[in-house]
PDB file of C-alpha atoms in Angstrom:
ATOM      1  CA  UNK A   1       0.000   0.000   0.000  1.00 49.00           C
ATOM      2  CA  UNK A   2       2.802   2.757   0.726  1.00 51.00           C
ATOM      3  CA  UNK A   3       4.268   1.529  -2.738  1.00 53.00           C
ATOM      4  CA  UNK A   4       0.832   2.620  -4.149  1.00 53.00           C
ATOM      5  CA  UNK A   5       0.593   6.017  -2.367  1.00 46.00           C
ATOM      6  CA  UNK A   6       3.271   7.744  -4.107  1.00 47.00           C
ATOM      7  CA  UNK A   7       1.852   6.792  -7.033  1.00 46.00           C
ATOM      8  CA  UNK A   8      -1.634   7.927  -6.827  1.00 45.00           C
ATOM      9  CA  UNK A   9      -1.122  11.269  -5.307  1.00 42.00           C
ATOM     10  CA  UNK A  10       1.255  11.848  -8.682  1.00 43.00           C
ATOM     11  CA  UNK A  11      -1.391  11.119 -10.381  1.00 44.00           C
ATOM     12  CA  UNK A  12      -3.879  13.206  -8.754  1.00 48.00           C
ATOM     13  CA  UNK A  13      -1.500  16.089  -9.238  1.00 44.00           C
ATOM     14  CA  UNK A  14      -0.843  15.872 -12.695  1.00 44.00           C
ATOM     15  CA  UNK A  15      -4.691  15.089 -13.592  1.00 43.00           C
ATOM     16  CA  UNK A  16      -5.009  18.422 -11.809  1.00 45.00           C
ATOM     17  CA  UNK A  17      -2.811  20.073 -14.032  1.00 41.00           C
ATOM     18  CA  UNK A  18      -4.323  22.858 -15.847  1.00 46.00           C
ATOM     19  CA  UNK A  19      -3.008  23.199 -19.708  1.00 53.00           C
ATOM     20  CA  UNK A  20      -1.809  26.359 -21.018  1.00 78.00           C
ATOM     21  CA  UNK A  21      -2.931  27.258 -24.974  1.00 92.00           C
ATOM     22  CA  UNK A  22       0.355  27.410 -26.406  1.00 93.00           C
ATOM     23  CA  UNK A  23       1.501  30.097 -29.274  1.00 93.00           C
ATOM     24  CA  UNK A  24       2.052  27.280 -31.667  1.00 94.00           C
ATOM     25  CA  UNK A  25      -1.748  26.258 -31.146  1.00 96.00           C
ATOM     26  CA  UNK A  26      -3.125  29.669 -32.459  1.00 97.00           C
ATOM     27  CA  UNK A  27      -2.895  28.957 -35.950  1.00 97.00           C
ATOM     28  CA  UNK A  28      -5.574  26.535 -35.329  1.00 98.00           C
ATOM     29  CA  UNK A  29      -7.856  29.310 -34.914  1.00 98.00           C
ATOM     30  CA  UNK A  30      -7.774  30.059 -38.727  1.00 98.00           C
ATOM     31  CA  UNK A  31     -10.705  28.775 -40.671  1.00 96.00           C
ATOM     32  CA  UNK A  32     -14.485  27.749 -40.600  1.00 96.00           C
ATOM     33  CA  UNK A  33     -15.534  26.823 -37.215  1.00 97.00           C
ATOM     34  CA  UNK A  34     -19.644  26.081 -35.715  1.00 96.00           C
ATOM     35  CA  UNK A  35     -21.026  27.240 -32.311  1.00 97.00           C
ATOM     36  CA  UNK A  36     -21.594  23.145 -30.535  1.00 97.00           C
ATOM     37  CA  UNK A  37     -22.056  24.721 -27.022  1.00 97.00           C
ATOM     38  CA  UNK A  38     -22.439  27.793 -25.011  1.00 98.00           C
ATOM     39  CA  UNK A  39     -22.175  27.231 -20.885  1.00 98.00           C
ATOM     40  CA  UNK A  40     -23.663  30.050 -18.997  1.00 98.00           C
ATOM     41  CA  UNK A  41     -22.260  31.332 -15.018  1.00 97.00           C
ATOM     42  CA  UNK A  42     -24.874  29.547 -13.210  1.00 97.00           C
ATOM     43  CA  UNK A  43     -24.055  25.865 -14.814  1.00 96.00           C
ATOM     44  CA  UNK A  44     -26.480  25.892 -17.622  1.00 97.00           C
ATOM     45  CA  UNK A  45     -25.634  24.470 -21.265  1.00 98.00           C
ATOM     46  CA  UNK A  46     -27.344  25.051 -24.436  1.00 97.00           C
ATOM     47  CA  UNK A  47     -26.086  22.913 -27.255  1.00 97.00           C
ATOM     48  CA  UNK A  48     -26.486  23.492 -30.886  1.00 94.00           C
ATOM     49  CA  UNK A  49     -26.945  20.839 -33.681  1.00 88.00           C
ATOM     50  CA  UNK A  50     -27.554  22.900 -36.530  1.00 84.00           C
ATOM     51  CA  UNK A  51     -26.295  25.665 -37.335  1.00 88.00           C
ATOM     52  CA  UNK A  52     -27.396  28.225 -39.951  1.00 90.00           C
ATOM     53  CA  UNK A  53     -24.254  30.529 -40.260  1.00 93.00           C
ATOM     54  CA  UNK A  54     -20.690  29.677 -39.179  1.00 95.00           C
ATOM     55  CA  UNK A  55     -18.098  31.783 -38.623  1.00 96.00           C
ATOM     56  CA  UNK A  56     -14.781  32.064 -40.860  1.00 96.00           C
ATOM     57  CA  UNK A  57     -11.687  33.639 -38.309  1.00 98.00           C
ATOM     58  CA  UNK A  58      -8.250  34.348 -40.497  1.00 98.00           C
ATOM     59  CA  UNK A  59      -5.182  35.149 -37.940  1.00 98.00           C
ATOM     60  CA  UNK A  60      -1.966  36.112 -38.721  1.00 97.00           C
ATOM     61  CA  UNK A  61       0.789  37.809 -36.591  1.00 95.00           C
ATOM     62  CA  UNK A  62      -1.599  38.525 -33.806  1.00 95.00           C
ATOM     63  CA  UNK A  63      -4.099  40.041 -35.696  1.00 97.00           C
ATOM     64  CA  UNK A  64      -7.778  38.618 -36.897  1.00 97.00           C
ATOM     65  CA  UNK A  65     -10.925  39.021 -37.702  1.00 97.00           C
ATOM     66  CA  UNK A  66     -14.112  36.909 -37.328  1.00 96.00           C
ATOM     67  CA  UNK A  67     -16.994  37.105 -40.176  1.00 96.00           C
ATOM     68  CA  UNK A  68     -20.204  35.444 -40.056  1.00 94.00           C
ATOM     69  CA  UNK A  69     -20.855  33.142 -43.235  1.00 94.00           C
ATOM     70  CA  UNK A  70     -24.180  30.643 -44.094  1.00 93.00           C
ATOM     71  CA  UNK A  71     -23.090  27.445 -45.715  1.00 90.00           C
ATOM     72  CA  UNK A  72     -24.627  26.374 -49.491  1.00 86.00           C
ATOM     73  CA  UNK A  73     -25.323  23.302 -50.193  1.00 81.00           C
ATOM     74  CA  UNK A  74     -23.167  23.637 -53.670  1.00 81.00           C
ATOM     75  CA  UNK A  75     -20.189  24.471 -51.136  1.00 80.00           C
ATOM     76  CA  UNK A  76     -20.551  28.492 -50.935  1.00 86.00           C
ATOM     77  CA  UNK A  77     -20.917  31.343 -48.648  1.00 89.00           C
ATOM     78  CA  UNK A  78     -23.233  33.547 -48.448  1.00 92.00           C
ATOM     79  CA  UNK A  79     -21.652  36.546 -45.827  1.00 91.00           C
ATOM     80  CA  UNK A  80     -22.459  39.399 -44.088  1.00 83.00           C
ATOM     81  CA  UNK A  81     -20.376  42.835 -44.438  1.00 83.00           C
ATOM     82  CA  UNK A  82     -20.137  42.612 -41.164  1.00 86.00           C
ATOM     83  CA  UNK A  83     -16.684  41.762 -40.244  1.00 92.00           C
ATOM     84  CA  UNK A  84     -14.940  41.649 -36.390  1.00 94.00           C
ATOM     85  CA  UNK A  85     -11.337  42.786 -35.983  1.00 96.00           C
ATOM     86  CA  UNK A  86      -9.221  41.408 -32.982  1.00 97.00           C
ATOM     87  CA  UNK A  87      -6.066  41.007 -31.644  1.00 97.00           C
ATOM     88  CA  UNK A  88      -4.062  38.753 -29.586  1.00 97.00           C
ATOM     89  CA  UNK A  89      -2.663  39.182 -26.383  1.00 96.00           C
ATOM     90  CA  UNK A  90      -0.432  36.887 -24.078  1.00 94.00           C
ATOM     91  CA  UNK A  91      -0.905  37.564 -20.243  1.00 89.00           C
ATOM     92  CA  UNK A  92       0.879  34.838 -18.218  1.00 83.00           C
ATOM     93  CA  UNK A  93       0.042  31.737 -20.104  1.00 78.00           C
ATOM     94  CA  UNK A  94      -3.204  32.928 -20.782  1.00 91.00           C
ATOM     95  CA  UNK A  95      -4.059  34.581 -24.371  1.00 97.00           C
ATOM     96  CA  UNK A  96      -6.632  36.849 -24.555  1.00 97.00           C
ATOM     97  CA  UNK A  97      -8.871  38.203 -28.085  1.00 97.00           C
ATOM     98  CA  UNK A  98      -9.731  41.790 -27.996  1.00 97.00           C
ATOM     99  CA  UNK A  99     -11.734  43.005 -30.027  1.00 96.00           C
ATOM    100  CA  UNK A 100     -13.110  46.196 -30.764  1.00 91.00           C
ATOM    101  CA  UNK A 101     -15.181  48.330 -33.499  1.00 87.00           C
ATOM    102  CA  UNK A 102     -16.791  51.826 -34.192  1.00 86.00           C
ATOM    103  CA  UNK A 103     -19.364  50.991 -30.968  1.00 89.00           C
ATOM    104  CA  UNK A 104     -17.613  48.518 -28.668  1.00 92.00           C
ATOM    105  CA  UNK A 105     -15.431  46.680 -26.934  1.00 95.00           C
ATOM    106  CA  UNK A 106     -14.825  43.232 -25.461  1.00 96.00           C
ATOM    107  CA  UNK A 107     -12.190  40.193 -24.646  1.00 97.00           C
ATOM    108  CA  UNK A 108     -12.576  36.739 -24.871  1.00 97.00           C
ATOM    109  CA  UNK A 109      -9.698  34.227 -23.219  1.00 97.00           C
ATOM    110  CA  UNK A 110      -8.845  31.687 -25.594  1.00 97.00           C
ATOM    111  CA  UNK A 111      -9.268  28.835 -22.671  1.00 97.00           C
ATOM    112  CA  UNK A 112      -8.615  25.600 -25.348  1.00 97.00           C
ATOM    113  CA  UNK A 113      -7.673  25.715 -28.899  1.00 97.00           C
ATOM    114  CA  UNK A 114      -6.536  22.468 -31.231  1.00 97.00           C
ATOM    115  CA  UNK A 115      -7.173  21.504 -34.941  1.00 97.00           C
ATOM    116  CA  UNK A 116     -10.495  20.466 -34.342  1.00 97.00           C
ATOM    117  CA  UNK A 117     -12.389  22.630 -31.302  1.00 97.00           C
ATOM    118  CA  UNK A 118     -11.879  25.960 -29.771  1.00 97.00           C
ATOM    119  CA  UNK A 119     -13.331  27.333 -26.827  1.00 98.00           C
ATOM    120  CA  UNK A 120     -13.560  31.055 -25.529  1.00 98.00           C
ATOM    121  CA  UNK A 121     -14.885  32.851 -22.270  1.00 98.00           C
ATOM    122  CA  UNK A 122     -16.389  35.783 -22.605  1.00 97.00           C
ATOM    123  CA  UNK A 123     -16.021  39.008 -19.745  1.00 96.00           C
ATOM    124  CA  UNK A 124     -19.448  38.019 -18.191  1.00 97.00           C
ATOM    125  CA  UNK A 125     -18.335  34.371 -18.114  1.00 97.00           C
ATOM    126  CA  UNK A 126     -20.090  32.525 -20.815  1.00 98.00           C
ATOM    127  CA  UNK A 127     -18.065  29.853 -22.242  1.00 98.00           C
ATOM    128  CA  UNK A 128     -18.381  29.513 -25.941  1.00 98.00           C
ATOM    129  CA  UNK A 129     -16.990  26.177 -27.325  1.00 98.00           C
ATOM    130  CA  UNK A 130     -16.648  25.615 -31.157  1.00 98.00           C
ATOM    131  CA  UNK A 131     -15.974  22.449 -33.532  1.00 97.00           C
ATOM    132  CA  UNK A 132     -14.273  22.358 -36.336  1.00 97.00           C
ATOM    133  CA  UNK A 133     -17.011  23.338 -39.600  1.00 95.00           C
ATOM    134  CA  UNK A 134     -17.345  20.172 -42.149  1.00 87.00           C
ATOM    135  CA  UNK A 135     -19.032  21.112 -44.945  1.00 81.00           C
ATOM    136  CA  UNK A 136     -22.167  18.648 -45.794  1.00 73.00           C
ATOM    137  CA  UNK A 137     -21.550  16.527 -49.016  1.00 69.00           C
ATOM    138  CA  UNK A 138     -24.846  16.052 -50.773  1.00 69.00           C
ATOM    139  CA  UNK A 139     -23.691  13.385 -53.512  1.00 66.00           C
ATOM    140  CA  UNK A 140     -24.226  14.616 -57.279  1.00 63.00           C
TER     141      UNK A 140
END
């Protein structure tokens, strides 16, 4: 048993272990993503299975912007003019979107990012988590 103890309180530690987002992982930001979940302050989750407009985010040297787009089925998008500018910022491990336009402003901390999901907390603490956008293949 003492043999064991070691062992499992490593284990508890490291399971503890909170990841960082690393600066290498940003680039995974860029492209087509879908809302799959938003979790609200109090606990509360609202998923989404279908989604009528996606957003497209293009990054590069710690600048971005965000657009809204609606899927076709022949593989276009329809967008708004509406476009979102950001930046990046790196605060202790943590990296933070700002963005800002003609009427506001707001942050979101990247809290996950990897080639397939994303997720974001906003300054009121709703947690936005995104998947990866595949487009749907309707067979000709």
């Amino acid at each position: 048993m003492r043999q064991i103890f070691p062992f499992m309180l490593l284990l508890m530690l490291w399971s503890c272990k909170k990841t960082a987002v690393a600066e290498a992982d940003l680039q995974y930001l860029n492209g087509y993503w879908e809302i799959a979940e938003v979790e609200f302050p109090d606990g509360s989750k609202k998923q989404y299975s279908v989604n009528p407009s996606i957003d497209f985010i293009k990054l590069k040297d710690g600048e971005g912007f965000r657009k809204k787009m609606q899927p076709q089925f022949d593989g276009s998008y329809d967008t708004s003019n509406d476009t979102e500018f950001f930046t990046v910022s790196e605060n202790q491990e943590t990296y933070t979107l700002r963005y800002k336009n003609e009427f506001s402003e707001w942050e979101e901390k990247l809290v996950s990012v990897d080639s397939l999901s994303f997720s974001v907390t906003n300054e009121e603490g709703v947690t936005y988590s995104y998947k990866r956008f595949q487009p749907i293949k309707i067979p000709k």
